Structure formats: structure tokens, C-alpha cells
Short mmCIF file of C-alpha atoms (C1' of nucleotides) in Angstrom, two decimals:
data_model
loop_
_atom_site.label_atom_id
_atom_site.label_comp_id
_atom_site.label_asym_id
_atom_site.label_seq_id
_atom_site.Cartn_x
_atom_site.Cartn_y
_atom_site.Cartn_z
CA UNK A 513 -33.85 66.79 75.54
CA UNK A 514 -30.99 65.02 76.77
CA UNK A 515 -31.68 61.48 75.15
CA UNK A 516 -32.76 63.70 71.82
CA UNK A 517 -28.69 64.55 72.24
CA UNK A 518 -27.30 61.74 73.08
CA UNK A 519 -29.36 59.76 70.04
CA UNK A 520 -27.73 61.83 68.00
CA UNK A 521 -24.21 62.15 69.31
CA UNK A 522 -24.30 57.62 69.31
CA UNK A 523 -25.38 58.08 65.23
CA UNK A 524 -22.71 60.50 64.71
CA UNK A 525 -20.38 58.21 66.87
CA UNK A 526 -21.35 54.73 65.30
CA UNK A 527 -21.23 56.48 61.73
CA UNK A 528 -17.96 57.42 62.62
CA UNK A 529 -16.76 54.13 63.61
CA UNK A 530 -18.49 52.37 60.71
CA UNK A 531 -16.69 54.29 58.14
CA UNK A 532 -13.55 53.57 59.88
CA UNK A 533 -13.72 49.36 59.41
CA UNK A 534 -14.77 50.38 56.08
CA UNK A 535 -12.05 52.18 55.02
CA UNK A 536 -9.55 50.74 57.07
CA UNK A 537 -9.95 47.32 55.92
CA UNK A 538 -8.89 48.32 52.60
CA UNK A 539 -6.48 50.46 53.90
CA UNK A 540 -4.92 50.17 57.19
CA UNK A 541 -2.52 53.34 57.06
CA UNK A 542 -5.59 55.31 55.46
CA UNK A 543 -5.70 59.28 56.60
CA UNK A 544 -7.93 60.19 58.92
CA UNK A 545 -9.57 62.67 56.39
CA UNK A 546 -10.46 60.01 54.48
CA UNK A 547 -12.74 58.10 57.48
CA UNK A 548 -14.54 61.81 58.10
CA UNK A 549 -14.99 61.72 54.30
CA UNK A 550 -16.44 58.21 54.05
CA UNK A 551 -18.26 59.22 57.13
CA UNK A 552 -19.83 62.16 55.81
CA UNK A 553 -18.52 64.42 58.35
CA UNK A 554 -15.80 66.91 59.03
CA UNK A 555 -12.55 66.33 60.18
CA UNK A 556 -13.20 68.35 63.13
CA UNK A 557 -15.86 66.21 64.32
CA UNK A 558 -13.93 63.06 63.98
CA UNK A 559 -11.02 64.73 66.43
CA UNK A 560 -14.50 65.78 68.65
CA UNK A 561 -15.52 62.06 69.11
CA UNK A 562 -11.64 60.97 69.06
CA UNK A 563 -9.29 63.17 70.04
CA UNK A 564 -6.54 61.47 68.75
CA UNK A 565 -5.73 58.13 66.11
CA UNK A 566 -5.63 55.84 68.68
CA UNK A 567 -8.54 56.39 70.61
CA UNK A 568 -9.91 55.77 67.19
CA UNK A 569 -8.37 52.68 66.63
CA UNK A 570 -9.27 51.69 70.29
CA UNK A 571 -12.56 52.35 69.69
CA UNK A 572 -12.84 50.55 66.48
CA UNK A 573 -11.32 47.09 68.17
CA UNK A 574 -14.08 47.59 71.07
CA UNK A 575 -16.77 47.79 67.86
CA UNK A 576 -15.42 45.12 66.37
CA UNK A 577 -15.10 42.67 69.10
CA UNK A 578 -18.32 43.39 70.21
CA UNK A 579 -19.74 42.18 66.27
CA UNK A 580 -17.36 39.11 66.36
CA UNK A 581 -18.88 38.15 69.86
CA UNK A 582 -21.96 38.44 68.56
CA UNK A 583 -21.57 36.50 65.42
CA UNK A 584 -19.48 33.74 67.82
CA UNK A 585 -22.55 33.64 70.15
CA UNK A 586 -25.19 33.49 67.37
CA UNK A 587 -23.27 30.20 65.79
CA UNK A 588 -24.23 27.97 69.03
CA UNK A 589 -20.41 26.19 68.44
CA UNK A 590 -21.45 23.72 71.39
CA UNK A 591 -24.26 22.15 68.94
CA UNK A 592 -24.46 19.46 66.64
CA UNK A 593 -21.45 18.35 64.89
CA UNK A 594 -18.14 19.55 65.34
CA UNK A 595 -18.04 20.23 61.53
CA UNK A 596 -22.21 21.67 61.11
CA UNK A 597 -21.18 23.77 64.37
CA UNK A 598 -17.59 25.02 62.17
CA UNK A 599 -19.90 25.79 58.79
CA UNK A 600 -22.38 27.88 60.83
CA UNK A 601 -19.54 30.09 62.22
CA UNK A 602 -18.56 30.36 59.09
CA UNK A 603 -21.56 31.58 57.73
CA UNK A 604 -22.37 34.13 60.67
CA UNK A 605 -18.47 35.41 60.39
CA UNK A 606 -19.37 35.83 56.81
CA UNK A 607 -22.24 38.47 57.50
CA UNK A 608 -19.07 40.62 59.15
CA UNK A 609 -18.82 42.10 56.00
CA UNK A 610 -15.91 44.74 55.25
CA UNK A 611 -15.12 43.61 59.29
CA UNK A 612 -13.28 40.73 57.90
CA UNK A 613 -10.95 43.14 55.25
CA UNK A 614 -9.86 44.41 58.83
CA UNK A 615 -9.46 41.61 61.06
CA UNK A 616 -7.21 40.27 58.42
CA UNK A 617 -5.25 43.02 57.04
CA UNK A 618 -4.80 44.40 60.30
CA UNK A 619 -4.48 41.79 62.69
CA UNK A 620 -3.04 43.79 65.71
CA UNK A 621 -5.79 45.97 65.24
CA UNK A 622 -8.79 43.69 67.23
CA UNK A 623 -5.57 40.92 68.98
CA UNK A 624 -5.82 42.89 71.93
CA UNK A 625 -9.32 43.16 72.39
CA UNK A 626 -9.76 39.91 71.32
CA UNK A 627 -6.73 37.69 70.48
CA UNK A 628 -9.09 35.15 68.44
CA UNK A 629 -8.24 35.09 65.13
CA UNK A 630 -4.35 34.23 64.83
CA UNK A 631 -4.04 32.45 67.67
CA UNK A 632 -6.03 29.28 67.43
CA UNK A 633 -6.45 30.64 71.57
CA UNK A 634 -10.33 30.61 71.54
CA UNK A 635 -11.41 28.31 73.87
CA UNK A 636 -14.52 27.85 72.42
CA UNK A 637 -13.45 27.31 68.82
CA UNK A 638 -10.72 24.68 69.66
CA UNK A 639 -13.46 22.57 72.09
CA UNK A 640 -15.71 22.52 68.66
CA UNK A 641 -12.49 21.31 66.55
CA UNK A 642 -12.13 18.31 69.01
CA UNK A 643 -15.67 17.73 69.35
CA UNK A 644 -15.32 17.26 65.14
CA UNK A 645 -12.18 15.07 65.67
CA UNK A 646 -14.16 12.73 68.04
CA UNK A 647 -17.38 12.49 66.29
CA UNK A 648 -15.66 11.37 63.06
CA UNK A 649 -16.73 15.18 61.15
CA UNK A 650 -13.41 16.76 60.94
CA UNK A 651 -10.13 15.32 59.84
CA UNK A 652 -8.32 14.52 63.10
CA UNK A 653 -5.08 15.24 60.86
CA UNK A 654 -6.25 19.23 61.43
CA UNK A 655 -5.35 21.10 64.09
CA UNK A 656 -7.56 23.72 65.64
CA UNK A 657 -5.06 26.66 64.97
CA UNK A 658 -4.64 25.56 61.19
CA UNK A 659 -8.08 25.06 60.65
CA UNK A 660 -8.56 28.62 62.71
CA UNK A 661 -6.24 29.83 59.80
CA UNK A 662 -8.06 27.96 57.02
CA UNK A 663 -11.21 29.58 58.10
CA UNK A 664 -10.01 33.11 58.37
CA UNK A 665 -8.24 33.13 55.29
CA UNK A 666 -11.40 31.57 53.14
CA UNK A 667 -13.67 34.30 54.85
CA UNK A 668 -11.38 36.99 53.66
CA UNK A 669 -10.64 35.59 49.90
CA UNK A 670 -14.73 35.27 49.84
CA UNK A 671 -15.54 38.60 50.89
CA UNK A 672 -12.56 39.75 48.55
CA UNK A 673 -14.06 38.11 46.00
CA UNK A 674 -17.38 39.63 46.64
CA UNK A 675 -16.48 43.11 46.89
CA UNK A 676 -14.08 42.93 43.09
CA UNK A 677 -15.82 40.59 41.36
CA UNK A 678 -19.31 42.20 42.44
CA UNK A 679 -20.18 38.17 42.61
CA UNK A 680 -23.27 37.33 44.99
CA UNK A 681 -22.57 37.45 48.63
CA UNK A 682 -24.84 33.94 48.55
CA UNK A 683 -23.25 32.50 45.80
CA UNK A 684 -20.10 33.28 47.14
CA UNK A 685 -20.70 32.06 50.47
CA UNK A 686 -22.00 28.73 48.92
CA UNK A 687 -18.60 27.85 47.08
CA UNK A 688 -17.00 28.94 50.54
CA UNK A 689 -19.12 26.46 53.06
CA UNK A 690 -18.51 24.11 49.76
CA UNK A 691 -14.75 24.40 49.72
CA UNK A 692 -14.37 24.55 53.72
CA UNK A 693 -16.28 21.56 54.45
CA UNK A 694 -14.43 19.41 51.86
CA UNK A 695 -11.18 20.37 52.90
CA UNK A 696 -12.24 19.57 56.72
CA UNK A 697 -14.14 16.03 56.05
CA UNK A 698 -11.81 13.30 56.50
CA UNK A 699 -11.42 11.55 53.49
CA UNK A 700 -13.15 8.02 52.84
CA UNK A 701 -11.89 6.78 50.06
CA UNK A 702 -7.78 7.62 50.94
CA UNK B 1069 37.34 45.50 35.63
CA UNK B 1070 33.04 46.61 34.12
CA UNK B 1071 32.37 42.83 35.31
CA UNK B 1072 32.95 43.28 38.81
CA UNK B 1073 31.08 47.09 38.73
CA UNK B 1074 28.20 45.94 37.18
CA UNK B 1075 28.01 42.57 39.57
CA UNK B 1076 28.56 44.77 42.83
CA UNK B 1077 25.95 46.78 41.39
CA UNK B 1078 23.69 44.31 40.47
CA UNK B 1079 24.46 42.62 43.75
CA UNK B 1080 23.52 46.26 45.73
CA UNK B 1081 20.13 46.26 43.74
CA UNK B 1082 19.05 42.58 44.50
CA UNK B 1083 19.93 43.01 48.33
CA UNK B 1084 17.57 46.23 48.26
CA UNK B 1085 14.73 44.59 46.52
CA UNK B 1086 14.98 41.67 48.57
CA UNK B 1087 15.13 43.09 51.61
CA UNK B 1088 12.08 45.39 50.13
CA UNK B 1089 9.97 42.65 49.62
CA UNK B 1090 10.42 41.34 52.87
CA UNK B 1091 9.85 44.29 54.93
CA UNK B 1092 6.79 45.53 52.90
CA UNK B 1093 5.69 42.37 52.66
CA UNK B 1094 4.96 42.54 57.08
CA UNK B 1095 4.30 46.43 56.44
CA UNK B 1096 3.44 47.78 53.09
CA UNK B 1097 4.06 51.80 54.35
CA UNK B 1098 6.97 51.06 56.38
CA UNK B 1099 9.72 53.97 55.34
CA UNK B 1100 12.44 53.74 53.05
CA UNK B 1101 15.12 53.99 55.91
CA UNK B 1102 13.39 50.49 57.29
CA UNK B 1103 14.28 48.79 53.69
CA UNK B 1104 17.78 50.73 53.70
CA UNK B 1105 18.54 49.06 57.25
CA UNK B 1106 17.10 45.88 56.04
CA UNK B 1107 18.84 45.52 53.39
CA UNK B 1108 22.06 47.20 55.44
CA UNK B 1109 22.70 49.59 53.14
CA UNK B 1110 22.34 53.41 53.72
CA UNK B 1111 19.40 55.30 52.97
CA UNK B 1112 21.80 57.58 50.27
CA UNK B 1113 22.50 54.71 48.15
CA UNK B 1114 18.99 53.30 48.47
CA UNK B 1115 17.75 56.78 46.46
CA UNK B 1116 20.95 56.21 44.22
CA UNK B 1117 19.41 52.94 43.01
CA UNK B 1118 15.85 54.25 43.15
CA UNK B 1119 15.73 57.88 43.38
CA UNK B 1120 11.54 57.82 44.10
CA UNK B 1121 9.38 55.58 46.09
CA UNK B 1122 7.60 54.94 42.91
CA UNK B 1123 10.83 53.31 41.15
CA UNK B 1124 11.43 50.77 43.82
CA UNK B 1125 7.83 49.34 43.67
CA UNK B 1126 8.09 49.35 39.86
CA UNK B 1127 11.01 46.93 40.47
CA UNK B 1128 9.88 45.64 43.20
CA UNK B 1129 7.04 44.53 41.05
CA UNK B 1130 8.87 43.67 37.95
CA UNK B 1131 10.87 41.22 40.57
CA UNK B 1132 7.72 39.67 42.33
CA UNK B 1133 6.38 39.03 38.92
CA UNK B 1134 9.87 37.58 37.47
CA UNK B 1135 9.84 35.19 41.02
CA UNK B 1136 6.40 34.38 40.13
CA UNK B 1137 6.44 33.58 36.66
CA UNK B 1138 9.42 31.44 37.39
CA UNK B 1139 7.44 29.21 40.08
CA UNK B 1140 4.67 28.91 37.64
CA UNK B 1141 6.88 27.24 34.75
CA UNK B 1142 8.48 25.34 37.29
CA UNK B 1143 4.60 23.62 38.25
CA UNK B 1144 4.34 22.55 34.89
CA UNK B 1145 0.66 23.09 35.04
CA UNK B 1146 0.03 21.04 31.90
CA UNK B 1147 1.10 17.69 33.05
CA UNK B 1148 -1.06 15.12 35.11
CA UNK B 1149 -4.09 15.51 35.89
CA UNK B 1150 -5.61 18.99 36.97
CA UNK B 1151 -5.96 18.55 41.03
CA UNK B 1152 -1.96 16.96 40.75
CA UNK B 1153 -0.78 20.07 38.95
CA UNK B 1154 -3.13 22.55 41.19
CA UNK B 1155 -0.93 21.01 44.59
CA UNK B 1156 2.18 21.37 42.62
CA UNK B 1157 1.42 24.70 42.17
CA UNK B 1158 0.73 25.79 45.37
CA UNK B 1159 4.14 23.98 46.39
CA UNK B 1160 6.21 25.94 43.98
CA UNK B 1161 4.39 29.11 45.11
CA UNK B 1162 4.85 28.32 49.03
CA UNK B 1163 8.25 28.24 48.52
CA UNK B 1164 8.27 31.84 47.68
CA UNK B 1165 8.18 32.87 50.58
CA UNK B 1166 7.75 36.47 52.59
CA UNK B 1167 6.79 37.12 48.33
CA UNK B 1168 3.41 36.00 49.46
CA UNK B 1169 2.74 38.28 52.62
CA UNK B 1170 3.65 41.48 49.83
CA UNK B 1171 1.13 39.73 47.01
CA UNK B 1172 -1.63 39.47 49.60
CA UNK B 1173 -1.08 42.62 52.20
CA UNK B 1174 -0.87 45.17 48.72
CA UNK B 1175 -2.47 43.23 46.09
CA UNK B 1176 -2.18 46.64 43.60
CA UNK B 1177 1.53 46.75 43.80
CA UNK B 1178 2.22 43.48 41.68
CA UNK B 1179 -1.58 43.83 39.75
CA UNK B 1180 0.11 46.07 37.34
CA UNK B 1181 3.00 44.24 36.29
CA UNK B 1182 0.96 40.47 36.68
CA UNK B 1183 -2.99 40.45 37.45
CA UNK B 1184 -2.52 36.80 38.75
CA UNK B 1185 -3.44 36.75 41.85
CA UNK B 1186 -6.85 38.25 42.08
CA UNK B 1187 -8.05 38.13 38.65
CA UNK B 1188 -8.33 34.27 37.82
CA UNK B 1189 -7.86 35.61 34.42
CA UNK B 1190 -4.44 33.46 34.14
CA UNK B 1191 -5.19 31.45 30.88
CA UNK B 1192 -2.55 28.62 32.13
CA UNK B 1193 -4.62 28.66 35.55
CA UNK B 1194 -8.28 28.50 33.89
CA UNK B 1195 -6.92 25.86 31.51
CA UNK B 1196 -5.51 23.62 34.37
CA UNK B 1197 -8.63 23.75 36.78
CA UNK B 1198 -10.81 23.24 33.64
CA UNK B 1199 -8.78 20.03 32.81
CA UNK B 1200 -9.54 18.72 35.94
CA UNK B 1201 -13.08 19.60 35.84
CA UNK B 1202 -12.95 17.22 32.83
CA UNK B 1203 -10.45 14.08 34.56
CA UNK B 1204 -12.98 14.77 37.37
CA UNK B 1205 -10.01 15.85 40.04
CA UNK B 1206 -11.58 18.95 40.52
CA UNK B 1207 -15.11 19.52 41.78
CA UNK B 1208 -16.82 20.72 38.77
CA UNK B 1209 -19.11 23.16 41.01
CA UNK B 1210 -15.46 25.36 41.77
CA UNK B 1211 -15.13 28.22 39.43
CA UNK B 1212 -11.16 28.62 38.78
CA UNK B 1213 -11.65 32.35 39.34
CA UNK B 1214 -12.75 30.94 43.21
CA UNK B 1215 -10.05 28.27 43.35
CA UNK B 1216 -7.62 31.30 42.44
CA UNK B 1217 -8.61 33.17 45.38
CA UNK B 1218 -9.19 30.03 47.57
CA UNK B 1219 -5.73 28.85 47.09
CA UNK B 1220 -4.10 32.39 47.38
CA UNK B 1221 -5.81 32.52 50.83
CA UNK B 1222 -4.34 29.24 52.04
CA UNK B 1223 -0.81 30.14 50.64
CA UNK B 1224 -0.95 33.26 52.87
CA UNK B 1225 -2.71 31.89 55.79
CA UNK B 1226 0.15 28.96 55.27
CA UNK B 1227 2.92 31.43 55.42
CA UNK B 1228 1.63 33.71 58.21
CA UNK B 1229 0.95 30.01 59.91
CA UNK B 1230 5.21 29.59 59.43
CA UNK B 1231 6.14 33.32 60.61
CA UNK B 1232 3.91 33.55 63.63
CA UNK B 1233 3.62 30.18 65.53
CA UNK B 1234 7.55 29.39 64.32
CA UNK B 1235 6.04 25.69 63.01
CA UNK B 1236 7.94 23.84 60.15
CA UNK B 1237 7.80 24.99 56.52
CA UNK B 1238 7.55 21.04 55.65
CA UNK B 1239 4.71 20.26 58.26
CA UNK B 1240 2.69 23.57 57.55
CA UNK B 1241 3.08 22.52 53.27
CA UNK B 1242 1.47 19.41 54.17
CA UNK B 1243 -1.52 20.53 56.29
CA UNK B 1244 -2.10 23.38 53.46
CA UNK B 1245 -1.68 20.59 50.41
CA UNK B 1246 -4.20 18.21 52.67
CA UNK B 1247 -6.83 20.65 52.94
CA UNK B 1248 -6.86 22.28 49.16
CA UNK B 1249 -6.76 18.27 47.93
CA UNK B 1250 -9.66 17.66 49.71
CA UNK B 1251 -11.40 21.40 49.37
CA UNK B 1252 -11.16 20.95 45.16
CA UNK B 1253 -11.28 16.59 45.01
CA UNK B 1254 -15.22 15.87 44.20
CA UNK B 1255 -16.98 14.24 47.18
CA UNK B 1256 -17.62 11.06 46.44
CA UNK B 1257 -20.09 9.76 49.44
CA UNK B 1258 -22.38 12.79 48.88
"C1'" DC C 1211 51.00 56.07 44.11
"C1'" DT C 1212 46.52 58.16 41.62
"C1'" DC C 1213 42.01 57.75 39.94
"C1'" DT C 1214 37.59 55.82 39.62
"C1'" DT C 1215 33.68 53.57 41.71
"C1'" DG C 1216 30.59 52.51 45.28
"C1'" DT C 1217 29.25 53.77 49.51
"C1'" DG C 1218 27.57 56.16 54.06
"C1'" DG C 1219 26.71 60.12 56.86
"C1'" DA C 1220 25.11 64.83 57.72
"C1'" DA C 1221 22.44 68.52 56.64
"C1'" DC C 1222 18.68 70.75 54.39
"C1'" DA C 1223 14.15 71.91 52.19
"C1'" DT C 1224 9.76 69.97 51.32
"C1'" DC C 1225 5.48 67.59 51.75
"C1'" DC C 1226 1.79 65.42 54.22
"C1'" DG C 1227 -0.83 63.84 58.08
"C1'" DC C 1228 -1.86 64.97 62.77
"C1'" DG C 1229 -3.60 67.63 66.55
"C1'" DT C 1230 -5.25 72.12 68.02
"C1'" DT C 1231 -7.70 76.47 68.02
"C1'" DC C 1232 -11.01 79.70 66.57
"C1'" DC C 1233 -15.06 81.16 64.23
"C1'" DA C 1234 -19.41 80.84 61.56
"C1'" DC C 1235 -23.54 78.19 60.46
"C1'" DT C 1236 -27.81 75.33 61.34
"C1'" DA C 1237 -31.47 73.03 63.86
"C1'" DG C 1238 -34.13 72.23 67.63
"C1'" DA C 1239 -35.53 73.45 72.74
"C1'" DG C 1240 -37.45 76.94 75.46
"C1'" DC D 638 -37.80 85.19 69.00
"C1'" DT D 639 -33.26 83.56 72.02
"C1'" DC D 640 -30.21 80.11 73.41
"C1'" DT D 641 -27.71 75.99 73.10
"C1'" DA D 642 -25.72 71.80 71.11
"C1'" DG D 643 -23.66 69.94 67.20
"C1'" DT D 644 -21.23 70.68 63.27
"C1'" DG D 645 -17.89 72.19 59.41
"C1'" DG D 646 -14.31 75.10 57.58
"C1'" DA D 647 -9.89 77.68 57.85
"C1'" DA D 648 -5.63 78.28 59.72
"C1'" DC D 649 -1.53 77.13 62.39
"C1'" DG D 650 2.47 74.47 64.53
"C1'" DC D 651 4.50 70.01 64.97
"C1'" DG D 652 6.71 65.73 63.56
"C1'" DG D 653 8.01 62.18 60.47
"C1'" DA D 654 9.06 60.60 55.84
"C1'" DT D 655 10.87 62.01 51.60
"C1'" DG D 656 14.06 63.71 48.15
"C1'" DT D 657 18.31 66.31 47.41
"C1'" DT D 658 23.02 67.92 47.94
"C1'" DC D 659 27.60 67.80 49.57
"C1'" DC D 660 31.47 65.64 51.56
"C1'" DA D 661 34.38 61.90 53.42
"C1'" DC D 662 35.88 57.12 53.35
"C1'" DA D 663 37.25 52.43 51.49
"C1'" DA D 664 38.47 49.22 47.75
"C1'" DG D 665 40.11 47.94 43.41
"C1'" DA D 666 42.10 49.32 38.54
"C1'" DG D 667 45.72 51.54 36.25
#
DNA sequence: CTCTTGTGGAACATCCGCGTTCCACTAGAG
DNA sequence: CTCTAGTGGAACGCGGATGTTCCACAAGAG
């Protein structure tokens, strides 16, 4: 049974690659014993699936892009305010999970799959930032690749916070849209 | 002459822990020949100074902390009112530098010697963002354990902002100070 | 000058992660 | 049952980083 096979080679392969944003975002130079041990499998297997390191890490960026894409897609940036549209990709990059520890603790990891997150590059993201500059919902002292930076940065000290503090990912995530939109909103009263 | 022994000595060390926090700062397993070259000394009288890896990240710690704790008197957290002395702070810390990639790319190496950073458990920290809680310059609904992280984040995102787009120290202090101000200030209209 | 100090280079043994190979075990298809 | 696919363990060679030793060189003190 041929799809019986290839179900169970795609667990063993997405099991795999799971395990390895896991335990590469907290550790970029991590072994690759360690990733077949978080993975529940033996070392062996992992150098089955990828014969060496990089088609690993290759792999990995292709896994990852493909859940960043998803989360970009699912956050509808071309609707509503420029600032609503910037809170919901917040909250949908926030669901990334562990994703984020790798994005930003290993940066050149997913840039060449998908150069988003350090260069303020993304199409997309910077039409949403001037969208917010025109309709009066984002400082128009801000500049796309700052605010790019801002975002990034906040995602990662939440879901740091999350994972060592053992704090509510909804709690946490409240404080974060809290502290993201203030610091966006132009001010009234100055 | 002891004077001049013990001040090209001292002046060996400072060059090797500098150049240490600088280059595992943008790499925190780079090799002990990278520091050596970086600090253009040979790798011989790098172990001569530090005979383990171990040793220099004790005093590389002992350093970051020393840098640190300096920055932090220099804020004077305990004048003006708590949002005033929050943006000093994060002045005095921008200005330290490729201190912050290290603090955020290997958190555990300064923990040890100073559990600042993730920890809000800094009394001087809790005691400022609680004061303006009070004044009502900080948004009572921020923890100071979150505005710890929140403003760690935007120190590092500011400095990465600096290293990798080449933009001005001055500009990029001002964009970072502009959106903490307005992430902790209490919104007024709403 | 000589002697001490600080240094750098070369060589070496060692350790660890990587990549490979081979073999034994288990579960499901037939 | 047999056969096959998938897996895990053991062992090996390779390469890079580490830690050590020895020796040569330069600068300043005496």
C-alpha cells in the first residue's frame, strides 16, 4: 500500500522537521542528535530523510516559509485599517509558536526562502504601513522597516515570555497587541 | 616598571573581552581563533589569559554585567517620573552597544552573573515602572516583568536596525524612544 | 649588553559532531 | 507463514575546534 507508505514516511518527515524549529530556535548550533532525540527517532533516520545538515536546514526554511505564508495570507493585510490589518498579523504571527524563537535567532535561516522579516522588503507589509500612514492609524513618523522590526522583536520577547514565565499565551498576546498598538497610534495629545 | 606590566596586561585582557563580546555577540559558537583575530592577538596568548572556554565567558560575563550595572546608575532610575526614567534607561542601555546582540542572542551567558534581562526581577526596575503606574506615565495594565522584556526587544531590534540597514545611531534612538513612549504612556482617547 | 616579560607561531593530542556503512528488529502486506 | 519497508543501534573515518607544549622574537628594565 503505497499511500499506507508514504503516510507514514510524511509523519516521520514532518516530525522530523517539527522537532528541528523546536530545538533550533532555542539553539541554532544544536547537534543533530539532539533534533532525532526531540524527534523521537534515531539518528540514522534523520540522515535517511536528510542526508546531510543542510538539506535539513533547507528543508526547515521551506517548512517555515510555507507557515509564515500562511499566517501572512490568513491576516487579510489589504483590509480595514492600516493599524487593525498590522494587529491581526500580529496575532496570526503569534500562533507561529517556537517558529518565531527561529526566525529571530536565526535570521539567515528562512532570509533566503523568504527575505521578510529583516528587511522591511515585503511588499505586502509596507503597502499596509502606508495604508495606516494615510488613514490617520499609524504614526506617519514610523517607517515600514522599523515598525517591521518593532513587530518582530515584540513577537519574539512575547513568545519568550510565554515559554519562561509559563504566562498565558492569551494573556500574553493581550499585553503584546496592547503595547504594539500604542506605540504605533499617533499621538493626540503631543 | 610592575605599572606598565600590569597595564599592558590589563590592556591585552580588555582588547580580548571586547573583541569577545563583539564577535559572540553576531555568533555566540564562533571559535576562539575568531575572538583571537578579532581582538588581533594570537590564539596562544588568548589561552594564556583564559586557558578554557569556560573562563572567558565567566569574564566575559563579569564584564557585560560591570557595563551594565554602570548604564543602569547612570539612568538614575529614581528621578522624574517613571515613563521619563524608563526612556532614559533605554538610552543609557542603547549606547551599549554590540553588548546587546550578546545579552539577547545567549541570554544564559550573562543570567548567571546578572538575571536582568529576562527576569524582571530587578528591584530598581519593578520600583521605577511601579512609580509610574502611580504618576500615571505608565499604563497601569503593563506588568514591569512585560515592559522588561518589551523594552529588551526594542533595544535589540534597535541595534540590529543600526548594524544591518547602516542607519544612524541618533535617528534609530529616536524611532525606538518614540515607540516605547507611546507603547507604556496610558491612552488617553480610549 | 643581559634578563625579564609579553607575545606569536608551529606542532601535537584530544574531543565532539558529522556522515557513512552494516546489521538486527518490528510491523504490516501478501 | 514469507517478504518488504521502515527503523534503530553500533561502529568507523573524517574534519574542525580545543587545549597544551615548545620555541623564537621583540621591547623595556637593569
Amino acid at each position: 500500500m503505497q499511500v499506507h507508505e508514504r503516510g507514514a514516511r510524511a509523519r516521520t518527515r514532518q516530525a522530523i522537521l517539527s522537532a528541528a524549529i523546536d530545538v533550533l530556535g532555542q539553539n541554532p548550533g544544536a547537534a543533530l542528535g539532539e533534533i532525532a532525540t526531540a524527534a523521537d527517532v534515531g539518528r540514522t533516520t534523520l540522515h535517511r530523510y536528510f542526508p546531510e545538515r543542510s538539506d535539513l536546514m533547507r528543508a526547515v526554511a521551506a517548512e517555515g516559509s510555507a507557515r509564515l505564508d500562511h499566517a501572512t495570507a490568513s491576516a487579510r493585510l489589504d483590509e480595514g485599517t492600516g493599524c487593525a490589518a498590522l494587529l491581526r498579523l500580529c496575532r496570526e504571527y503569534f500562533d507561529l509558536g517556537s517558529l518565531l524563537s527561529l526566525i529571530f535567532t536565526d535570521p539567515d535561516c528562512l532570509s533566503e526562502s523568504t527575505p521578510i522579516v529583516d528587511d522591511g522588503c515585503d511588499d505586502r507589509f509596507s503597502a499596509m504601513i502606508d495604508r495606516g500612514h494615510r488613514d490617520g492609524t499609524i504614526d506617519p513618523g514610523l517607517p515600514a522597516p522599523w515598525l517591521s522590526s518593532l513587530m518582530w522583536s515584540q513577537l519574539y520577547a512575547g513568545w519568550a515570555y510565554v515559554t519562561q514565565h509559563g504566562a498565558s499565551r492569551h494573556e500574553v498576546l493581550n499585553l503584546l497587541v496592547r503595547t504594539v498598538d500604542g506605540a504605533v497610534t499617533p499621538r493626540t495629545s503631543v
